[in-house]
Amino acid sequence: MAWSLGRICKGVQRLGSLSSIQSQLSHPSTSGSVRTMLGLPSSCFSKPRDFSLPNSSWGSEMMRLYKHYNSQCEVEMEGGEKQEGPWRRLPSYNRVLKYATGGVYLNKIIQSKARLFTRNNRDPGVAFEYVLFFNSEEQKCVGIFQAGHLLEGPPGHVHGGAIATMIDTVTGALAIILSGPVVTANLNINYRRPIPLGSTVLLESSLDRKEGKKTFITSKVTSSDGSKLHTDTTALFVSISFSHLLLGS
């Protein structure tokens, strides 16, 4: 075997916890540049694509909601001084592991060709287009999701599995921020109304409660104007160590 289990464990120790990764990605202003996190010179690293930023495929409703939440990430005080607002946009990459501290090392030895499957299509707009925002005061995470034509289930509508994927993405992001490394233990989804392909919906998730290693999240998916309820969900996440997550032990 080219790489022993011991070497992987050392890599895990270098990487640190998943919560620190999330902190680095969601707080770029306090974490420094990605190059600094990795300890690499600029010549060794190209800037990663942040998929949470607008692209040409985003429709008017996607942009409207993005601007609504993004405008609350920074507020202007009296005198023109700016400070952090209640919301924070969460950057999104095609592999978090690759861009975190020590990630270059681990990315080579743990499924180096792996990519986050919601971010693995190079053509904008054909599948998952989404951006997440987090509110620390309200312990809430929202996702703005525009569904592309490759996500079809029932004719003209989004596949239920794709909807579940986005619910897991938003609720899971909140659970990770609040509790560190977690895995999904249960998603109980009530599908109320189908989502048309090409439409934009809003996913809202909030902390219900925490019990030891368990984090309970509630969530709902509504139309962009909030007039239609598409799903409501309860989710359970269980905290684990990051080494356990990577090694599957």
PDB file of C-alpha atoms in Angstrom:
ATOM      1  CA  MET A   1       0.000   0.000   0.000  1.00  0.00           C
ATOM      2  CA  ALA A   2       1.472   3.314  -1.121  1.00  0.00           C
ATOM      3  CA  TRP A   3       0.273   5.235   1.918  1.00  0.00           C
ATOM      4  CA  SER A   4      -0.033   3.673   5.343  1.00  0.00           C
ATOM      5  CA  LEU A   5      -2.900   4.353   7.702  1.00  0.00           C
ATOM      6  CA  GLY A   6      -0.426   6.063   9.985  1.00  0.00           C
ATOM      7  CA  ARG A   7       0.456   8.641   7.345  1.00  0.00           C
ATOM      8  CA  ILE A   8      -3.209   9.380   6.778  1.00  0.00           C
ATOM      9  CA  CYS A   9      -3.737   9.849  10.498  1.00  0.00           C
ATOM     10  CA  LYS A  10      -0.836  12.290  10.622  1.00  0.00           C
ATOM     11  CA  GLY A  11      -2.417  14.157   7.747  1.00  0.00           C
ATOM     12  CA  VAL A  12      -5.698  14.296   9.618  1.00  0.00           C
ATOM     13  CA  GLN A  13      -3.918  15.726  12.629  1.00  0.00           C
ATOM     14  CA  ARG A  14      -2.310  18.388  10.434  1.00  0.00           C
ATOM     15  CA  LEU A  15      -5.647  19.263   8.920  1.00  0.00           C
ATOM     16  CA  GLY A  16      -7.439  19.835  12.214  1.00  0.00           C
ATOM     17  CA  SER A  17     -11.177  19.738  12.735  1.00  0.00           C
ATOM     18  CA  LEU A  18     -13.904  20.253  10.161  1.00  0.00           C
ATOM     19  CA  SER A  19     -15.205  23.114  12.245  1.00  0.00           C
ATOM     20  CA  SER A  20     -11.926  24.955  11.722  1.00  0.00           C
ATOM     21  CA  ILE A  21     -12.235  24.409   7.984  1.00  0.00           C
ATOM     22  CA  GLN A  22     -15.727  25.860   8.061  1.00  0.00           C
ATOM     23  CA  SER A  23     -14.478  28.784  10.129  1.00  0.00           C
ATOM     24  CA  GLN A  24     -11.684  29.501   7.648  1.00  0.00           C
ATOM     25  CA  LEU A  25     -14.000  29.346   4.667  1.00  0.00           C
ATOM     26  CA  SER A  26     -16.776  31.422   6.218  1.00  0.00           C
ATOM     27  CA  HIS A  27     -14.444  34.025   7.788  1.00  0.00           C
ATOM     28  CA  PRO A  28     -11.939  34.903   5.064  1.00  0.00           C
ATOM     29  CA  SER A  29     -11.291  38.340   6.516  1.00  0.00           C
ATOM     30  CA  THR A  30      -9.994  36.897   9.786  1.00  0.00           C
ATOM     31  CA  SER A  31      -8.335  33.807   8.373  1.00  0.00           C
ATOM     32  CA  GLY A  32      -6.098  35.432   5.784  1.00  0.00           C
ATOM     33  CA  SER A  33      -5.716  34.241   2.237  1.00  0.00           C
ATOM     34  CA  VAL A  34      -5.998  30.647   1.106  1.00  0.00           C
ATOM     35  CA  ARG A  35      -2.290  30.716   0.271  1.00  0.00           C
ATOM     36  CA  THR A  36      -1.499  31.739   3.830  1.00  0.00           C
ATOM     37  CA  MET A  37      -3.630  28.901   5.200  1.00  0.00           C
ATOM     38  CA  LEU A  38      -1.757  26.404   3.079  1.00  0.00           C
ATOM     39  CA  GLY A  39       1.664  27.963   3.571  1.00  0.00           C
ATOM     40  CA  LEU A  40       2.295  28.012  -0.172  1.00  0.00           C
ATOM     41  CA  PRO A  41       3.889  30.665  -2.375  1.00  0.00           C
ATOM     42  CA  SER A  42       1.593  32.301  -4.933  1.00  0.00           C
ATOM     43  CA  SER A  43       3.393  30.542  -7.784  1.00  0.00           C
ATOM     44  CA  CYS A  44       2.253  27.145  -6.426  1.00  0.00           C
ATOM     45  CA  PHE A  45      -1.437  27.930  -6.106  1.00  0.00           C
ATOM     46  CA  SER A  46      -4.135  29.269  -8.414  1.00  0.00           C
ATOM     47  CA  LYS A  47      -7.092  31.032  -6.884  1.00  0.00           C
ATOM     48  CA  PRO A  48      -9.975  28.569  -6.388  1.00  0.00           C
ATOM     49  CA  ARG A  49     -13.367  29.288  -7.893  1.00  0.00           C
ATOM     50  CA  ASP A  50     -15.940  30.365  -5.338  1.00  0.00           C
ATOM     51  CA  PHE A  51     -19.195  28.875  -6.649  1.00  0.00           C
ATOM     52  CA  SER A  52     -21.295  30.980  -4.279  1.00  0.00           C
ATOM     53  CA  LEU A  53     -20.663  34.122  -6.314  1.00  0.00           C
ATOM     54  CA  PRO A  54     -23.112  35.227  -9.047  1.00  0.00           C
ATOM     55  CA  ASN A  55     -22.650  33.982 -12.604  1.00  0.00           C
ATOM     56  CA  SER A  56     -24.394  34.589 -15.918  1.00  0.00           C
ATOM     57  CA  SER A  57     -26.921  31.780 -15.376  1.00  0.00           C
ATOM     58  CA  TRP A  58     -28.495  33.348 -12.299  1.00  0.00           C
ATOM     59  CA  GLY A  59     -32.024  34.580 -12.924  1.00  0.00           C
ATOM     60  CA  SER A  60     -33.640  37.726 -11.567  1.00  0.00           C
ATOM     61  CA  GLU A  61     -35.091  36.057  -8.456  1.00  0.00           C
ATOM     62  CA  MET A  62     -31.767  34.402  -7.631  1.00  0.00           C
ATOM     63  CA  MET A  63     -30.031  37.765  -7.907  1.00  0.00           C
ATOM     64  CA  ARG A  64     -32.731  39.587  -5.934  1.00  0.00           C
ATOM     65  CA  LEU A  65     -32.437  37.239  -2.961  1.00  0.00           C
ATOM     66  CA  TYR A  66     -28.645  37.199  -3.187  1.00  0.00           C
ATOM     67  CA  LYS A  67     -28.515  40.997  -3.050  1.00  0.00           C
ATOM     68  CA  HIS A  68     -31.020  41.032  -0.178  1.00  0.00           C
ATOM     69  CA  TYR A  69     -28.878  38.846   2.081  1.00  0.00           C
ATOM     70  CA  ASN A  70     -25.498  39.993   0.803  1.00  0.00           C
ATOM     71  CA  SER A  71     -26.406  43.609   1.562  1.00  0.00           C
ATOM     72  CA  GLN A  72     -26.787  42.571   5.208  1.00  0.00           C
ATOM     73  CA  CYS A  73     -23.281  41.111   5.423  1.00  0.00           C
ATOM     74  CA  GLU A  74     -21.908  44.606   5.915  1.00  0.00           C
ATOM     75  CA  VAL A  75     -23.748  47.608   7.343  1.00  0.00           C
ATOM     76  CA  GLU A  76     -22.846  51.280   7.197  1.00  0.00           C
ATOM     77  CA  MET A  77     -22.834  53.121  10.511  1.00  0.00           C
ATOM     78  CA  GLU A  78     -23.214  56.823  11.173  1.00  0.00           C
ATOM     79  CA  GLY A  79     -20.259  58.687   9.767  1.00  0.00           C
ATOM     80  CA  GLY A  80     -19.855  56.217   6.905  1.00  0.00           C
ATOM     81  CA  GLU A  81     -17.980  53.583   8.906  1.00  0.00           C
ATOM     82  CA  LYS A  82     -18.744  50.005   7.889  1.00  0.00           C
ATOM     83  CA  GLN A  83     -18.892  46.928  10.097  1.00  0.00           C
ATOM     84  CA  GLU A  84     -19.998  43.313   9.851  1.00  0.00           C
ATOM     85  CA  GLY A  85     -23.731  42.801   9.550  1.00  0.00           C
ATOM     86  CA  PRO A  86     -25.891  39.976  10.914  1.00  0.00           C
ATOM     87  CA  TRP A  87     -25.439  37.726   7.874  1.00  0.00           C
ATOM     88  CA  ARG A  88     -22.317  36.148   6.387  1.00  0.00           C
ATOM     89  CA  ARG A  89     -22.026  34.552   2.965  1.00  0.00           C
ATOM     90  CA  LEU A  90     -20.430  31.108   3.047  1.00  0.00           C
ATOM     91  CA  PRO A  91     -17.885  30.515   0.238  1.00  0.00           C
ATOM     92  CA  SER A  92     -18.380  27.280  -1.698  1.00  0.00           C
ATOM     93  CA  TYR A  93     -15.706  25.248  -3.482  1.00  0.00           C
ATOM     94  CA  ASN A  94     -15.758  21.999  -5.432  1.00  0.00           C
ATOM     95  CA  ARG A  95     -13.769  20.355  -2.645  1.00  0.00           C
ATOM     96  CA  VAL A  96     -13.471  21.907   0.815  1.00  0.00           C
ATOM     97  CA  LEU A  97     -10.611  19.569   1.737  1.00  0.00           C
ATOM     98  CA  LYS A  98      -8.445  20.948  -1.063  1.00  0.00           C
ATOM     99  CA  TYR A  99      -8.486  24.534   0.175  1.00  0.00           C
ATOM    100  CA  ALA A 100      -8.246  24.086   3.958  1.00  0.00           C
ATOM    101  CA  THR A 101      -5.140  24.019   6.141  1.00  0.00           C
ATOM    102  CA  GLY A 102      -3.088  20.968   5.136  1.00  0.00           C
ATOM    103  CA  GLY A 103      -5.598  20.157   2.426  1.00  0.00           C
ATOM    104  CA  VAL A 104      -3.096  20.012  -0.421  1.00  0.00           C
ATOM    105  CA  TYR A 105      -1.411  17.090   1.327  1.00  0.00           C
ATOM    106  CA  LEU A 106      -4.624  15.227   2.151  1.00  0.00           C
ATOM    107  CA  ASN A 107      -6.192  15.911  -1.221  1.00  0.00           C
ATOM    108  CA  LYS A 108      -3.452  13.838  -2.863  1.00  0.00           C
ATOM    109  CA  ILE A 109      -3.927  10.764  -0.691  1.00  0.00           C
ATOM    110  CA  ILE A 110      -7.685  10.697  -0.090  1.00  0.00           C
ATOM    111  CA  GLN A 111      -9.631  10.248  -3.333  1.00  0.00           C
ATOM    112  CA  SER A 112      -7.701  12.953  -5.188  1.00  0.00           C
ATOM    113  CA  LYS A 113     -10.214  13.035  -8.066  1.00  0.00           C
ATOM    114  CA  ALA A 114     -13.207  13.486  -5.774  1.00  0.00           C
ATOM    115  CA  ARG A 115     -15.344  16.601  -6.112  1.00  0.00           C
ATOM    116  CA  LEU A 116     -18.416  17.859  -4.305  1.00  0.00           C
ATOM    117  CA  PHE A 117     -21.175  16.517  -6.522  1.00  0.00           C
ATOM    118  CA  THR A 118     -23.296  19.672  -6.286  1.00  0.00           C
ATOM    119  CA  ARG A 119     -20.301  21.620  -7.656  1.00  0.00           C
ATOM    120  CA  ASN A 120     -18.871  19.267 -10.277  1.00  0.00           C
ATOM    121  CA  ASN A 121     -20.481  20.628 -13.446  1.00  0.00           C
ATOM    122  CA  ARG A 122     -18.534  23.224 -15.409  1.00  0.00           C
ATOM    123  CA  ASP A 123     -21.591  24.557 -17.251  1.00  0.00           C
ATOM    124  CA  PRO A 124     -23.301  27.235 -15.150  1.00  0.00           C
ATOM    125  CA  GLY A 125     -27.014  26.889 -14.597  1.00  0.00           C
ATOM    126  CA  VAL A 126     -27.524  23.275 -15.706  1.00  0.00           C
ATOM    127  CA  ALA A 127     -27.792  21.723 -12.250  1.00  0.00           C
ATOM    128  CA  PHE A 128     -27.244  23.115  -8.730  1.00  0.00           C
ATOM    129  CA  GLU A 129     -26.887  26.889  -8.472  1.00  0.00           C
ATOM    130  CA  TYR A 130     -26.983  27.986  -4.856  1.00  0.00           C
ATOM    131  CA  VAL A 131     -25.493  30.238  -2.207  1.00  0.00           C
ATOM    132  CA  LEU A 132     -25.670  29.978   1.601  1.00  0.00           C
ATOM    133  CA  PHE A 133     -25.828  32.720   4.225  1.00  0.00           C
ATOM    134  CA  PHE A 134     -25.394  32.262   7.982  1.00  0.00           C
ATOM    135  CA  ASN A 135     -26.732  34.386  10.850  1.00  0.00           C
ATOM    136  CA  SER A 136     -24.877  33.744  14.110  1.00  0.00           C
ATOM    137  CA  GLU A 137     -27.268  35.738  16.293  1.00  0.00           C
ATOM    138  CA  GLU A 138     -30.331  33.846  15.094  1.00  0.00           C
ATOM    139  CA  GLN A 139     -28.415  30.554  14.666  1.00  0.00           C
ATOM    140  CA  LYS A 140     -29.940  30.287  11.235  1.00  0.00           C
ATOM    141  CA  CYS A 141     -28.755  29.380   7.747  1.00  0.00           C
ATOM    142  CA  VAL A 142     -30.531  30.157   4.483  1.00  0.00           C
ATOM    143  CA  GLY A 143     -29.888  28.822   1.013  1.00  0.00           C
ATOM    144  CA  ILE A 144     -30.940  30.367  -2.289  1.00  0.00           C
ATOM    145  CA  PHE A 145     -31.323  27.590  -4.857  1.00  0.00           C
ATOM    146  CA  GLN A 146     -31.917  27.780  -8.605  1.00  0.00           C
ATOM    147  CA  ALA A 147     -32.622  24.374 -10.140  1.00  0.00           C
ATOM    148  CA  GLY A 148     -31.171  23.587 -13.573  1.00  0.00           C
ATOM    149  CA  HIS A 149     -32.673  21.371 -16.267  1.00  0.00           C
ATOM    150  CA  LEU A 150     -30.409  18.399 -15.436  1.00  0.00           C
ATOM    151  CA  LEU A 151     -32.210  17.961 -12.098  1.00  0.00           C
ATOM    152  CA  GLU A 152     -35.488  16.795 -13.599  1.00  0.00           C
ATOM    153  CA  GLY A 153     -37.599  14.165 -11.856  1.00  0.00           C
ATOM    154  CA  PRO A 154     -41.279  14.471 -12.722  1.00  0.00           C
ATOM    155  CA  PRO A 155     -41.548  16.133 -16.163  1.00  0.00           C
ATOM    156  CA  GLY A 156     -40.739  19.814 -15.829  1.00  0.00           C
ATOM    157  CA  HIS A 157     -40.032  19.603 -12.104  1.00  0.00           C
ATOM    158  CA  VAL A 158     -37.084  19.023  -9.782  1.00  0.00           C
ATOM    159  CA  HIS A 159     -36.231  15.483  -8.668  1.00  0.00           C
ATOM    160  CA  GLY A 160     -37.062  14.798  -5.024  1.00  0.00           C
ATOM    161  CA  GLY A 161     -33.521  13.554  -4.442  1.00  0.00           C
ATOM    162  CA  ALA A 162     -32.084  16.846  -5.682  1.00  0.00           C
ATOM    163  CA  ILE A 163     -34.372  18.709  -3.279  1.00  0.00           C
ATOM    164  CA  ALA A 164     -33.237  16.450  -0.437  1.00  0.00           C
ATOM    165  CA  THR A 165     -29.622  17.126  -1.399  1.00  0.00           C
ATOM    166  CA  MET A 166     -30.123  20.858  -1.028  1.00  0.00           C
ATOM    167  CA  ILE A 167     -31.954  20.451   2.275  1.00  0.00           C
ATOM    168  CA  ASP A 168     -29.088  18.308   3.567  1.00  0.00           C
ATOM    169  CA  THR A 169     -26.599  20.909   2.294  1.00  0.00           C
ATOM    170  CA  VAL A 170     -28.235  23.831   4.113  1.00  0.00           C
ATOM    171  CA  THR A 171     -29.124  22.021   7.351  1.00  0.00           C
ATOM    172  CA  GLY A 172     -25.728  20.316   7.367  1.00  0.00           C
ATOM    173  CA  ALA A 173     -23.882  23.616   6.963  1.00  0.00           C
ATOM    174  CA  LEU A 174     -25.733  25.010   9.975  1.00  0.00           C
ATOM    175  CA  ALA A 175     -25.019  21.889  12.041  1.00  0.00           C
ATOM    176  CA  ILE A 176     -21.303  21.996  11.166  1.00  0.00           C
ATOM    177  CA  ILE A 177     -20.998  25.664  12.098  1.00  0.00           C
ATOM    178  CA  LEU A 178     -22.770  25.140  15.417  1.00  0.00           C
ATOM    179  CA  SER A 179     -21.407  21.717  16.388  1.00  0.00           C
ATOM    180  CA  GLY A 180     -18.221  21.033  14.407  1.00  0.00           C
ATOM    181  CA  PRO A 181     -17.805  17.752  12.469  1.00  0.00           C
ATOM    182  CA  VAL A 182     -21.160  15.988  12.060  1.00  0.00           C
ATOM    183  CA  VAL A 183     -22.829  13.368   9.906  1.00  0.00           C
ATOM    184  CA  THR A 184     -26.456  13.235   8.877  1.00  0.00           C
ATOM    185  CA  ALA A 185     -28.367  10.721  10.984  1.00  0.00           C
ATOM    186  CA  ASN A 186     -31.904  11.474   9.838  1.00  0.00           C
ATOM    187  CA  LEU A 187     -33.741  13.679   7.335  1.00  0.00           C
ATOM    188  CA  ASN A 188     -37.524  13.613   7.635  1.00  0.00           C
ATOM    189  CA  ILE A 189     -38.889  15.506   4.630  1.00  0.00           C
ATOM    190  CA  ASN A 190     -42.520  16.283   3.900  1.00  0.00           C
ATOM    191  CA  TYR A 191     -42.904  17.140   0.212  1.00  0.00           C
ATOM    192  CA  ARG A 192     -45.803  19.604  -0.041  1.00  0.00           C
ATOM    193  CA  ARG A 193     -45.554  21.060  -3.548  1.00  0.00           C
ATOM    194  CA  PRO A 194     -43.307  20.269  -6.569  1.00  0.00           C
ATOM    195  CA  ILE A 195     -40.614  22.736  -7.619  1.00  0.00           C
ATOM    196  CA  PRO A 196     -40.577  23.738 -11.312  1.00  0.00           C
ATOM    197  CA  LEU A 197     -37.250  23.432 -13.129  1.00  0.00           C
ATOM    198  CA  GLY A 198     -35.518  26.769 -13.545  1.00  0.00           C
ATOM    199  CA  SER A 199     -37.274  28.337 -10.575  1.00  0.00           C
ATOM    200  CA  THR A 200     -35.586  29.815  -7.512  1.00  0.00           C
ATOM    201  CA  VAL A 201     -36.527  28.733  -4.008  1.00  0.00           C
ATOM    202  CA  LEU A 202     -35.467  29.740  -0.517  1.00  0.00           C
ATOM    203  CA  LEU A 203     -34.295  27.170   2.027  1.00  0.00           C
ATOM    204  CA  GLU A 204     -34.396  28.272   5.655  1.00  0.00           C
ATOM    205  CA  SER A 205     -32.929  26.216   8.492  1.00  0.00           C
ATOM    206  CA  SER A 206     -32.841  26.940  12.212  1.00  0.00           C
ATOM    207  CA  LEU A 207     -31.437  25.271  15.303  1.00  0.00           C
ATOM    208  CA  ASP A 208     -34.119  23.400  17.215  1.00  0.00           C
ATOM    209  CA  ARG A 209     -32.005  22.042  20.067  1.00  0.00           C
ATOM    210  CA  LYS A 210     -28.774  20.279  20.995  1.00  0.00           C
ATOM    211  CA  GLU A 211     -28.595  17.162  23.152  1.00  0.00           C
ATOM    212  CA  GLY A 212     -25.069  15.916  23.786  1.00  0.00           C
ATOM    213  CA  LYS A 213     -23.663  14.828  20.431  1.00  0.00           C
ATOM    214  CA  LYS A 214     -27.002  15.366  18.702  1.00  0.00           C
ATOM    215  CA  THR A 215     -27.952  18.552  16.836  1.00  0.00           C
ATOM    216  CA  PHE A 216     -31.589  18.943  15.782  1.00  0.00           C
ATOM    217  CA  ILE A 217     -32.402  21.289  12.886  1.00  0.00           C
ATOM    218  CA  THR A 218     -35.721  22.364  11.381  1.00  0.00           C
ATOM    219  CA  SER A 219     -36.008  23.517   7.795  1.00  0.00           C
ATOM    220  CA  LYS A 220     -38.458  24.576   5.117  1.00  0.00           C
ATOM    221  CA  VAL A 221     -38.317  25.269   1.388  1.00  0.00           C
ATOM    222  CA  THR A 222     -40.541  28.026   0.038  1.00  0.00           C
ATOM    223  CA  SER A 223     -40.998  29.893  -3.217  1.00  0.00           C
ATOM    224  CA  SER A 224     -38.791  32.938  -3.589  1.00  0.00           C
ATOM    225  CA  ASP A 225     -41.581  35.251  -2.389  1.00  0.00           C
ATOM    226  CA  GLY A 226     -42.505  32.960   0.507  1.00  0.00           C
ATOM    227  CA  SER A 227     -46.060  32.408  -0.716  1.00  0.00           C
ATOM    228  CA  LYS A 228     -45.726  28.667  -1.418  1.00  0.00           C
ATOM    229  CA  LEU A 229     -44.441  25.938   0.891  1.00  0.00           C
ATOM    230  CA  HIS A 230     -42.589  23.204  -1.012  1.00  0.00           C
ATOM    231  CA  THR A 231     -41.198  21.123   1.868  1.00  0.00           C
ATOM    232  CA  ASP A 232     -40.794  21.106   5.622  1.00  0.00           C
ATOM    233  CA  THR A 233     -38.099  19.057   7.298  1.00  0.00           C
ATOM    234  CA  THR A 234     -36.671  17.930  10.610  1.00  0.00           C
ATOM    235  CA  ALA A 235     -33.029  16.858  10.589  1.00  0.00           C
ATOM    236  CA  LEU A 236     -30.745  15.144  13.070  1.00  0.00           C
ATOM    237  CA  PHE A 237     -26.947  15.377  12.936  1.00  0.00           C
ATOM    238  CA  VAL A 238     -24.506  13.501  15.152  1.00  0.00           C
ATOM    239  CA  SER A 239     -21.097  14.883  16.099  1.00  0.00           C
ATOM    240  CA  ILE A 240     -18.036  12.769  15.275  1.00  0.00           C
ATOM    241  CA  SER A 241     -14.281  13.285  15.156  1.00  0.00           C
ATOM    242  CA  PHE A 242     -12.826  14.410  11.845  1.00  0.00           C
ATOM    243  CA  SER A 243     -10.439  11.448  11.785  1.00  0.00           C
ATOM    244  CA  HIS A 244     -13.436   9.136  12.185  1.00  0.00           C
ATOM    245  CA  LEU A 245     -15.102  10.850   9.228  1.00  0.00           C
ATOM    246  CA  LEU A 246     -12.069  10.461   6.951  1.00  0.00           C
ATOM    247  CA  LEU A 247     -11.013   6.990   7.986  1.00  0.00           C
ATOM    248  CA  GLY A 248     -14.468   5.494   8.428  1.00  0.00           C
ATOM    249  CA  SER A 249     -13.427   3.717  11.616  1.00  0.00           C
TER     250      SER A 249
END
